[in-house]
Tab-separated table of C-alpha atoms in Angstrom:
chain	number	residue	atom	x	y	z
R	28	MET	CA	18.318	68.045	28.832
R	29	LEU	CA	17.032	71.491	28.272
R	30	GLY	CA	17.002	73.582	25.196
R	31	GLN	CA	18.872	76.832	24.644
R	32	LYS	CA	15.853	79.052	25.493
R	33	GLU	CA	15.003	76.988	28.475
R	34	ILE	CA	18.564	77.281	29.809
R	35	ALA	CA	18.569	81.065	29.312
R	36	SER	CA	15.189	81.380	31.252
R	37	LEU	CA	16.570	79.104	34.060
R	38	LEU	CA	19.773	80.988	34.538
R	39	HIS	CA	17.906	84.328	34.498
R	40	LEU	CA	15.655	83.082	37.258
R	41	LEU	CA	18.494	81.696	39.347
R	42	SER	CA	20.238	85.141	39.004
R	43	GLU	CA	17.425	87.047	40.634
R	44	GLU	CA	19.072	87.412	44.061
R	45	ASP	CA	17.123	90.562	44.954
R	46	LYS	CA	13.788	88.824	44.676
R	47	ALA	CA	12.212	86.831	47.499
R	48	PHE	CA	12.179	83.142	47.282
R	49	GLU	CA	8.411	82.924	46.901
R	50	GLN	CA	8.507	85.321	43.850
R	51	CYS	CA	11.296	83.234	42.247
R	52	MET	CA	9.143	80.071	42.686
R	53	ALA	CA	6.158	81.914	41.152
R	54	ASN	CA	8.349	82.656	38.101
R	55	PHE	CA	9.577	79.085	38.105
R	56	HIS	CA	6.065	77.611	37.993
R	57	ARG	CA	5.099	80.085	35.396
R	58	LEU	CA	7.959	79.224	33.150
R	59	PHE	CA	7.930	75.433	33.545
R	60	PRO	CA	4.768	73.313	33.795
R	61	ARG	CA	4.493	70.562	36.442
R	62	THR	CA	5.223	67.900	33.902
R	63	GLU	CA	8.500	69.423	33.047
R	64	GLN	CA	9.783	70.395	36.591
R	65	PHE	CA	11.664	67.142	37.217
R	66	ARG	CA	13.618	67.575	33.989
R	67	VAL	CA	14.444	71.084	35.020
R	68	CYS	CA	15.486	70.193	38.426
R	69	SER	CA	17.746	67.398	37.129
R	70	SER	CA	19.460	70.096	34.990
R	71	ILE	CA	19.744	72.264	38.182
R	72	CYS	CA	21.409	69.340	39.899
R	73	LEU	CA	23.956	68.945	37.187
R	74	LEU	CA	24.772	72.786	37.441
R	75	LEU	CA	25.284	72.479	41.288
R	76	ARG	CA	27.436	69.366	41.144
R	77	ASP	CA	29.629	70.749	38.414
R	78	ASP	CA	30.053	74.044	40.365
R	79	MET	CA	28.759	76.267	37.497
R	80	LEU	CA	26.774	78.585	39.653
R	81	THR	CA	27.739	81.626	41.766
R	82	PRO	CA	27.040	81.472	45.578
R	83	SER	CA	23.855	83.438	45.231
R	84	GLN	CA	22.599	81.388	42.253
R	85	ARG	CA	23.360	78.186	44.238
R	86	ARG	CA	21.101	79.436	47.151
R	87	VAL	CA	18.250	79.962	44.768
R	88	ALA	CA	18.868	76.631	43.100
R	89	PHE	CA	18.753	74.758	46.361
R	90	TYR	CA	15.477	76.496	47.361
R	91	VAL	CA	13.989	75.535	44.032
R	92	LEU	CA	14.917	71.842	44.647
R	93	PHE	CA	13.493	72.088	48.164
R	94	ASP	CA	10.302	73.958	47.466
R	95	VAL	CA	9.081	71.805	44.418
R	96	TYR	CA	8.900	68.699	46.678
R	97	LYS	CA	8.000	70.353	50.102
R	98	ASP	CA	4.336	69.549	49.968
R	99	GLY	CA	4.864	66.130	51.089
R	100	GLY	CA	7.065	67.193	53.948
R	101	MET	CA	10.547	66.478	52.868
R	102	ALA	CA	12.366	66.085	56.236
R	103	PHE	CA	12.296	62.532	57.547
R	104	THR	CA	8.797	61.680	56.322
R	105	CYS	CA	8.934	61.925	52.446
R	106	ILE	CA	12.006	61.548	50.233
R	107	ASN	CA	12.940	64.316	47.937
R	108	PRO	CA	14.498	62.766	44.811
R	109	PHE	CA	17.381	65.258	45.095
R	110	LEU	CA	18.067	64.647	48.779
R	111	PRO	CA	21.398	62.915	48.038
R	112	LEU	CA	22.655	66.220	46.588
R	113	PHE	CA	21.868	68.040	49.698
R	114	LEU	CA	23.701	65.320	51.731
R	115	ASP	CA	26.643	65.297	49.439
R	116	THR	CA	26.997	68.972	49.709
R	117	LEU	CA	26.916	68.830	53.478
R	118	ARG	CA	29.428	66.027	53.767
R	119	SER	CA	31.890	67.624	51.352
R	120	ARG	CA	35.200	67.989	53.184
R	121	THR	CA	36.405	70.925	50.965
R	122	TYR	CA	33.183	72.841	51.793
R	123	ALA	CA	34.032	76.538	52.458
R	124	ASP	CA	30.796	78.483	52.231
R	125	LEU	CA	29.426	78.587	55.736
R	126	CYS	CA	26.390	80.594	54.762
R	127	GLU	CA	25.312	77.935	52.166
R	128	ARG	CA	25.804	75.146	54.667
R	129	SER	CA	23.845	76.884	57.261
R	130	PHE	CA	21.135	77.491	54.687
R	131	LEU	CA	20.940	73.783	53.738
R	132	ILE	CA	20.689	72.723	57.280
R	133	SER	CA	17.830	75.067	58.021
R	134	LEU	CA	16.018	73.718	54.760
R	135	LEU	CA	16.453	70.163	55.805
R	136	PHE	CA	15.548	70.381	59.576
R	137	THR	CA	14.076	73.753	60.675
R	138	PRO	CA	13.015	76.101	57.792
R	139	PRO	CA	12.325	79.513	59.136
R	140	ARG	CA	8.777	80.706	58.863
R	141	ASP	CA	9.615	83.916	57.022
R	142	LEU	CA	12.291	82.227	54.665
R	143	GLN	CA	10.171	82.512	51.560
R	144	LYS	CA	9.761	86.111	52.113
R	145	ARG	CA	13.570	86.707	52.172
R	146	SER	CA	15.965	86.810	49.209
R	147	SER	CA	19.313	85.191	48.482
R	148	LYS	CA	21.047	88.531	48.872
R	149	GLU	CA	19.400	89.309	52.098
R	150	LEU	CA	20.419	85.903	53.497
R	151	ALA	CA	24.011	86.493	52.580
R	152	SER	CA	24.100	90.071	54.068
R	153	SER	CA	22.509	89.086	57.406
R	154	PHE	CA	24.510	85.878	57.889
R	155	ASP	CA	26.773	85.778	60.911
R	156	PRO	CA	29.466	83.000	60.907
R	157	LYS	CA	29.553	82.950	64.725
R	158	HIS	CA	25.895	81.985	64.922
R	159	GLY	CA	25.766	79.528	61.980
R	160	ALA	CA	23.821	76.350	62.202
R	161	GLN	CA	25.810	73.399	63.671
R	162	MET	CA	26.176	70.119	61.645
R	163	PRO	CA	23.218	67.954	62.796
R	164	ASP	CA	23.136	64.174	62.715
R	165	LEU	CA	22.577	63.123	59.164
R	166	ASP	CA	22.180	59.287	59.895
R	167	LYS	CA	18.386	59.247	59.565
R	168	LEU	CA	18.423	61.016	56.271
R	169	GLU	CA	21.081	58.758	55.052
R	170	ARG	CA	19.121	55.707	56.048
R	171	LEU	CA	16.180	57.100	54.008
R	172	VAL	CA	18.400	57.525	51.058
R	173	GLU	CA	19.613	53.887	51.488
R	174	GLU	CA	15.961	52.736	51.578
R	175	GLN	CA	15.178	54.643	48.423
R	176	LEU	CA	18.296	53.222	46.622
R	177	ALA	CA	17.289	49.706	47.776
R	178	SER	CA	14.562	49.704	45.148
R	179	VAL	CA	17.083	50.496	42.432
R	180	SER	CA	19.195	47.612	41.067
R	181	GLY	CA	22.756	47.547	41.894
R	182	PHE	CA	23.557	47.406	38.034
R	183	ARG	CA	22.055	50.953	37.696
R	184	ARG	CA	23.790	52.199	40.862
R	185	THR	CA	27.165	51.461	39.348
R	186	GLY	CA	26.784	53.979	36.696
R	187	VAL	CA	29.357	56.827	36.509
R	188	SER	CA	28.241	60.369	36.915
R	189	PRO	CA	28.337	62.447	33.750
R	190	VAL	CA	29.817	65.431	35.653
R	191	MET	CA	33.370	65.099	36.685
R	192	PRO	CA	35.121	67.805	38.839
R	193	ASN	CA	37.757	69.765	37.053
R	194	PRO	CA	41.075	69.101	38.812
R	195	GLN	CA	42.578	72.246	40.330
R	196	PRO	CA	46.265	72.740	40.903
R	197	GLU	CA	47.650	72.478	44.296
R	198	PRO	CA	49.263	75.691	45.843
R	199	PRO	CA	53.110	75.165	45.829
R	200	SER	CA	54.665	74.202	48.967
R	201	GLN	CA	57.687	76.132	50.591
R	202	SER	CA	60.132	73.528	49.222
R	203	GLU	CA	58.497	73.746	45.681
R	204	GLU	CA	58.747	77.600	45.816
R	205	SER	CA	62.472	77.326	46.610
R	206	GLN	CA	62.847	75.066	43.599
R	207	GLY	CA	61.374	77.484	41.211
R	208	GLY	CA	57.653	77.687	42.122
R	209	GLU	CA	56.701	74.731	39.802
R	210	LYS	CA	53.061	73.703	40.365
R	211	HIS	CA	51.672	70.079	40.362
R	212	VAL	CA	48.058	69.267	39.489
R	213	GLN	CA	46.548	66.952	42.004
R	214	GLU	CA	45.468	63.702	40.564
R	215	TYR	CA	41.703	63.198	40.539
R	216	MET	CA	40.390	60.020	42.176
R	217	ALA	CA	36.696	59.132	41.806
R	218	LYS	CA	34.990	58.998	45.157
R	219	GLU	CA	31.983	56.960	46.181
R	220	GLU	CA	29.637	59.947	46.043
R	221	ASP	CA	30.416	60.447	42.469
R	222	PHE	CA	28.566	57.291	41.646
R	223	ASN	CA	24.883	58.056	41.643
R	224	LEU	CA	21.490	57.373	39.932
R	225	MET	CA	22.011	60.199	37.411
R	226	GLY	CA	25.243	58.442	35.827
R	227	PHE	CA	25.900	56.480	32.705
R	228	GLY	CA	25.114	52.832	33.415
R	229	PRO	CA	27.362	50.075	31.978
R	230	ARG	CA	26.385	48.828	28.782
R	231	PHE	CA	24.950	45.332	28.739
R	232	ASN	CA	25.867	43.685	25.446
R	233	ARG	CA	23.280	41.336	24.004
R	234	ARG	CA	23.824	39.123	20.895
R	235	ALA	CA	21.355	39.465	18.182
R	236	PRO	CA	18.970	36.396	18.006
R	237	PRO	CA	19.599	34.125	15.099
R	238	LEU	CA	17.094	34.210	12.162
R	239	LEU	CA	14.705	31.212	12.231
R	240	ALA	CA	13.640	29.432	9.235
R	241	PRO	CA	10.110	30.606	8.196
R	242	SER	CA	7.294	28.069	8.504
R	243	PRO	CA	5.200	27.108	5.451
R	244	THR	CA	2.320	29.411	6.499
R	245	GLU	CA	4.511	32.394	7.292
R	246	VAL	CA	5.214	35.303	4.947
R	247	HIS	CA	8.690	35.065	3.543
R	248	TRP	CA	11.103	38.016	3.368
R	249	ILE	CA	12.494	38.608	0.117
R	250	ASN	CA	16.321	38.802	0.825
R	251	LEU	CA	18.189	40.027	-2.288
R	252	GLU	CA	21.472	38.168	-2.716
R	253	SER	CA	24.409	40.648	-2.442
R	254	GLU	CA	26.143	41.118	-5.637
R	255	ALA	CA	29.480	42.469	-6.317
R	256	PRO	CA	29.448	46.024	-7.627
R	257	THR	CA	30.036	46.274	-11.413
R	258	VAL	CA	31.901	49.035	-13.358
R	259	LEU	CA	29.469	51.058	-15.591
R	260	TRP	CA	31.465	52.122	-18.562
R	261	ASP	CA	30.618	55.464	-20.297
R	262	CYS	CA	31.024	54.684	-24.053
R	263	SER	CA	31.034	58.271	-24.813
R	264	MET	CA	33.906	59.175	-22.428
R	265	CYS	CA	36.628	58.226	-24.928
R	266	ALA	CA	34.558	59.343	-28.149
R	267	ASP	CA	36.192	61.791	-30.395
R	268	THR	CA	34.295	65.066	-30.096
R	269	SER	CA	36.530	67.269	-32.066
R	270	ARG	CA	34.455	66.892	-35.123
R	271	THR	CA	31.227	67.812	-33.320
R	272	SER	CA	32.854	70.821	-31.659
R	273	GLU	CA	34.065	72.010	-34.952
R	274	VAL	CA	30.559	71.811	-36.580
R	275	ARG	CA	29.118	73.706	-33.613
R	276	GLU	CA	31.606	76.531	-34.297
R	277	LEU	CA	30.563	76.534	-37.912
R	278	MET	CA	26.867	76.774	-36.767
R	279	SER	CA	27.752	79.742	-34.490
R	280	ARG	CA	29.403	81.378	-37.420
R	281	ALA	CA	26.415	80.691	-39.653
R	282	PHE	CA	24.219	83.006	-37.637
R	283	ARG	CA	26.518	85.941	-38.227
R	284	SER	CA	27.842	85.510	-41.828
R	285	PRO	CA	27.622	83.363	-44.925
R	286	LEU	CA	29.724	80.097	-44.894
R	287	ILE	CA	31.775	78.972	-47.824
R	288	PRO	CA	30.352	76.081	-49.831
R	289	ALA	CA	32.783	73.578	-48.186
R	290	GLU	CA	31.664	74.779	-44.711
R	291	GLN	CA	28.026	74.547	-45.637
R	292	GLN	CA	28.446	70.940	-46.886
R	293	GLN	CA	30.245	70.091	-43.712
R	294	VAL	CA	27.330	71.239	-41.551
R	295	LEU	CA	24.755	69.417	-43.916
R	296	ASN	CA	26.708	66.322	-43.664
R	297	GLU	CA	26.703	66.446	-39.851
R	298	LEU	CA	22.797	67.132	-39.892
R	299	GLU	CA	22.357	64.096	-42.160
R	300	SER	CA	24.499	61.771	-40.156
R	301	ASP	CA	23.228	62.875	-36.740
R	302	PRO	CA	19.598	64.058	-36.785
R	303	LYS	CA	19.810	64.909	-33.148
R	304	PHE	CA	22.516	67.422	-33.766
R	305	VAL	CA	19.917	70.038	-34.558
R	306	TYR	CA	18.771	70.155	-30.985
R	307	HIS	CA	22.169	71.059	-29.548
R	308	CYS	CA	23.610	73.111	-32.298
R	309	GLY	CA	22.556	76.454	-30.739
R	310	LEU	CA	19.490	77.209	-32.865
R	311	THR	CA	16.500	78.990	-31.350
R	312	PRO	CA	13.432	80.463	-32.793
R	313	LYS	CA	14.779	84.048	-32.298
R	314	ARG	CA	18.121	83.259	-34.255
R	315	LEU	CA	16.198	81.623	-37.139
R	316	PRO	CA	15.897	84.892	-39.159
R	317	ASP	CA	19.712	85.336	-39.067
R	318	LEU	CA	20.380	81.828	-40.278
R	319	VAL	CA	17.881	82.282	-43.177
R	320	GLU	CA	19.387	85.626	-44.274
R	321	ASN	CA	22.990	84.301	-44.074
R	322	ASN	CA	22.817	80.546	-44.930
R	323	PRO	CA	19.362	79.766	-46.367
R	324	LEU	CA	20.360	76.160	-47.409
R	325	VAL	CA	21.412	75.320	-43.891
R	326	ALA	CA	18.163	76.879	-42.636
R	327	ILE	CA	16.113	74.617	-44.921
R	328	GLU	CA	17.893	71.462	-43.756
R	329	VAL	CA	17.542	72.498	-40.224
R	330	LEU	CA	13.880	73.144	-40.400
R	331	LEU	CA	13.346	69.827	-42.138
R	332	LYS	CA	15.047	68.023	-39.200
R	333	LEU	CA	13.033	69.969	-36.774
R	334	MET	CA	9.763	68.900	-38.107
R	335	PRO	CA	9.104	66.105	-35.475
R	336	SER	CA	9.770	68.606	-32.669
R	337	ASN	CA	6.881	70.221	-30.753
R	338	GLN	CA	8.563	73.632	-31.277
R	339	ILE	CA	8.182	73.655	-35.092
R	340	THR	CA	5.024	75.899	-34.804
R	341	GLU	CA	7.284	78.484	-33.171
R	342	TYR	CA	9.873	78.337	-35.920
R	343	PHE	CA	7.122	78.750	-38.586
R	344	SER	CA	5.663	81.596	-36.770
R	345	VAL	CA	8.942	83.467	-36.835
R	346	LEU	CA	9.566	82.631	-40.413
R	347	VAL	CA	6.179	84.049	-41.431
R	348	ASN	CA	6.706	87.256	-39.605
R	349	MET	CA	10.173	88.006	-40.548
R	350	GLU	CA	11.070	90.640	-43.196
R	351	MET	CA	10.347	89.477	-46.625
R	352	SER	CA	13.456	88.804	-48.697
R	353	LEU	CA	14.744	86.649	-51.590
R	354	HIS	CA	16.237	84.110	-49.182
R	355	SER	CA	13.132	83.847	-46.987
R	356	MET	CA	11.044	83.056	-50.066
R	357	GLU	CA	13.605	80.593	-51.242
R	358	VAL	CA	13.281	78.874	-47.894
R	359	VAL	CA	9.502	78.670	-47.892
R	360	ASN	CA	9.462	77.601	-51.609
R	361	ARG	CA	11.936	74.746	-50.842
R	362	LEU	CA	9.799	73.718	-47.748
R	363	THR	CA	6.646	73.705	-49.722
R	364	THR	CA	8.035	71.255	-52.218
R	365	ALA	CA	9.584	69.097	-49.637
R	366	ILE	CA	6.809	68.756	-46.985
R	367	ASP	CA	3.279	69.574	-46.633
R	368	LEU	CA	3.266	72.976	-44.784
R	369	PRO	CA	0.028	73.977	-42.942
R	370	THR	CA	-2.233	75.705	-45.256
R	371	GLU	CA	-2.822	78.632	-42.858
R	372	PHE	CA	0.988	79.209	-42.683
R	373	VAL	CA	1.338	79.436	-46.511
R	374	HIS	CA	-1.658	81.775	-46.841
R	375	LEU	CA	-0.301	84.057	-44.018
R	376	TYR	CA	3.141	84.185	-45.650
R	377	ILE	CA	1.638	85.095	-49.138
R	378	SER	CA	-0.494	87.914	-47.473
R	379	ASN	CA	2.710	89.227	-45.597
R	380	CYS	CA	4.526	89.325	-48.972
R	381	ILE	CA	1.782	91.258	-50.709
R	382	GLN	CA	1.528	93.778	-47.904
R	383	SER	CA	5.412	94.166	-47.859
R	384	CYS	CA	5.267	95.073	-51.691
R	385	GLU	CA	2.583	97.682	-51.034
R	386	ASN	CA	4.336	99.329	-48.106
R	387	ILE	CA	7.740	99.807	-49.537
R	388	ARG	CA	8.458	103.354	-50.881
R	389	ASP	CA	11.510	102.779	-53.112
R	390	LYS	CA	10.143	102.137	-56.511
R	391	TYR	CA	13.213	100.102	-57.697
R	392	MET	CA	13.144	97.872	-54.625
R	393	GLN	CA	9.291	97.655	-55.011
R	394	ASN	CA	9.516	96.567	-58.595
R	395	ARG	CA	12.225	94.058	-57.721
R	396	LEU	CA	10.090	92.503	-54.801
R	397	VAL	CA	6.933	92.417	-56.941
R	398	ARG	CA	8.750	90.340	-59.585
R	399	LEU	CA	9.953	88.014	-56.842
R	400	VAL	CA	6.473	87.582	-55.370
R	401	CYS	CA	4.865	87.018	-58.858
R	402	VAL	CA	7.440	84.277	-59.661
R	403	PHE	CA	6.986	82.823	-56.253
R	404	LEU	CA	3.180	82.654	-56.506
R	405	GLN	CA	3.281	81.242	-60.121
R	406	SER	CA	5.532	78.418	-58.739
R	407	LEU	CA	3.149	77.654	-55.900
R	408	ILE	CA	0.112	77.587	-58.288
R	409	ARG	CA	1.734	75.457	-61.051
R	410	ASN	CA	2.924	73.079	-58.420
R	411	LYS	CA	-0.642	72.798	-57.008
R	412	ILE	CA	0.780	73.779	-53.515
R	413	ILE	CA	-1.970	76.396	-52.821
R	414	ASN	CA	-5.557	76.587	-53.935
R	415	VAL	CA	-5.729	79.895	-55.773
R	416	GLN	CA	-9.441	80.178	-55.189
R	417	ASP	CA	-8.687	80.827	-51.528
R	418	LEU	CA	-6.583	83.854	-52.307
R	419	PHE	CA	-8.061	84.776	-55.664
R	420	ILE	CA	-9.447	88.282	-54.727
R	421	GLU	CA	-6.351	89.270	-52.912
R	422	VAL	CA	-3.927	88.144	-55.646
R	423	GLN	CA	-6.078	89.620	-58.461
R	424	ALA	CA	-6.014	93.011	-56.747
R	425	PHE	CA	-2.308	92.691	-56.269
R	426	CYS	CA	-1.782	91.938	-60.060
R	427	ILE	CA	-4.080	94.883	-61.048
R	428	GLU	CA	-2.125	97.329	-58.854
R	429	PHE	CA	1.103	96.334	-60.299
R	430	SER	CA	0.028	95.637	-63.839
R	431	ARG	CA	2.811	97.739	-65.193
R	432	ILE	CA	5.181	94.972	-64.340
R	433	ARG	CA	5.515	92.160	-66.850
R	434	GLU	CA	5.586	89.430	-64.167
R	435	ALA	CA	2.406	90.815	-62.558
R	436	ALA	CA	0.609	90.675	-65.876
R	437	GLY	CA	1.678	87.278	-66.486
R	438	LEU	CA	0.363	86.116	-63.079
R	439	PHE	CA	-2.851	87.845	-63.862
R	440	ARG	CA	-3.240	85.863	-67.116
R	441	LEU	CA	-2.538	82.677	-65.161
R	442	LEU	CA	-5.329	83.545	-62.804
R	443	LYS	CA	-7.794	84.125	-65.705
R	444	THR	CA	-6.919	80.638	-67.262
R	445	LEU	CA	-7.592	78.954	-64.000
R	446	GLU	CA	-10.820	80.902	-63.464
């Protein structure tokens, strides 16, 4: 019924034995709004029936149940919904707390004027068993309860209470003590007072009405026919993947060191038979320079297979900006003869090659790279892959700077013939 925070607040309120009842009620109305008080009182009723409260908490709990509905004058004139709990407690044969019994009798019949000013602890300390209230005639209150229950169907009144007492072991008799002190648990029998309005009513089973045939003007439900489940077979489950795994291992080695011709051919055959292999062979733009330097033939084939990919621009950018070498120029040259590379890419790569030749300090390596660049440019010009007029000034300056080299002089003469 109540949440964890609500139960904690309620138990804290019931434990305030030093506070006057009117202060406890002020806290109660502050914690729980009027619309929620019946739900809270029902939870208090369950705590009392299951004997889950201390004697002091029980007196505060009974006062709360009394005070919430006292405005209508509970005794004899107006029925408190929790009046059956008061009567059941007073009629209990095993009742032993005389202070609580006297307290309940005074609540039902003659509440003291200063009761709201007193606390639960004060009532217990000032109680004198010799002057306790005598059991009054409860017939009138029982008739009022019967009139209240008359408006409730007998079907609901047969519900079983959700709270069942925990059976307590009987104290051993003298004969049992002589036989070893063996204890027997008293069998619990449900009594009439355990059946109340707060119980679980019997379930009334109703058959589901049959489906009627729809009329011609009625919207028809689309009832899909139930089909037996079918087995979905994974064709790749029994496929031989040993060859693919072997080629992947070769690709991982191709990034680190050159492959022998037979291994290179095996990778090229796999790329030819399965064009999608290039997407799951482990190649990324960052690893492209390693593949170009170690296995340029494999790099050329991989880039050709990646042409339809939307990442090809990334690979071109890495290829342009990598360090110039014989293998990188070989890859670019083969790509220009196989496909139409973007013009800005080719121009940027040529500028990068010229700048690399100018920045190198080793004369031997500089002369070697200049020869390579000049041969590379002559190949591009003769094959009409580039328009030399777009780079005429830059290439001409390069040839003049390295005119001592035979290949540079040959490239300069080729430019003059084209001019």
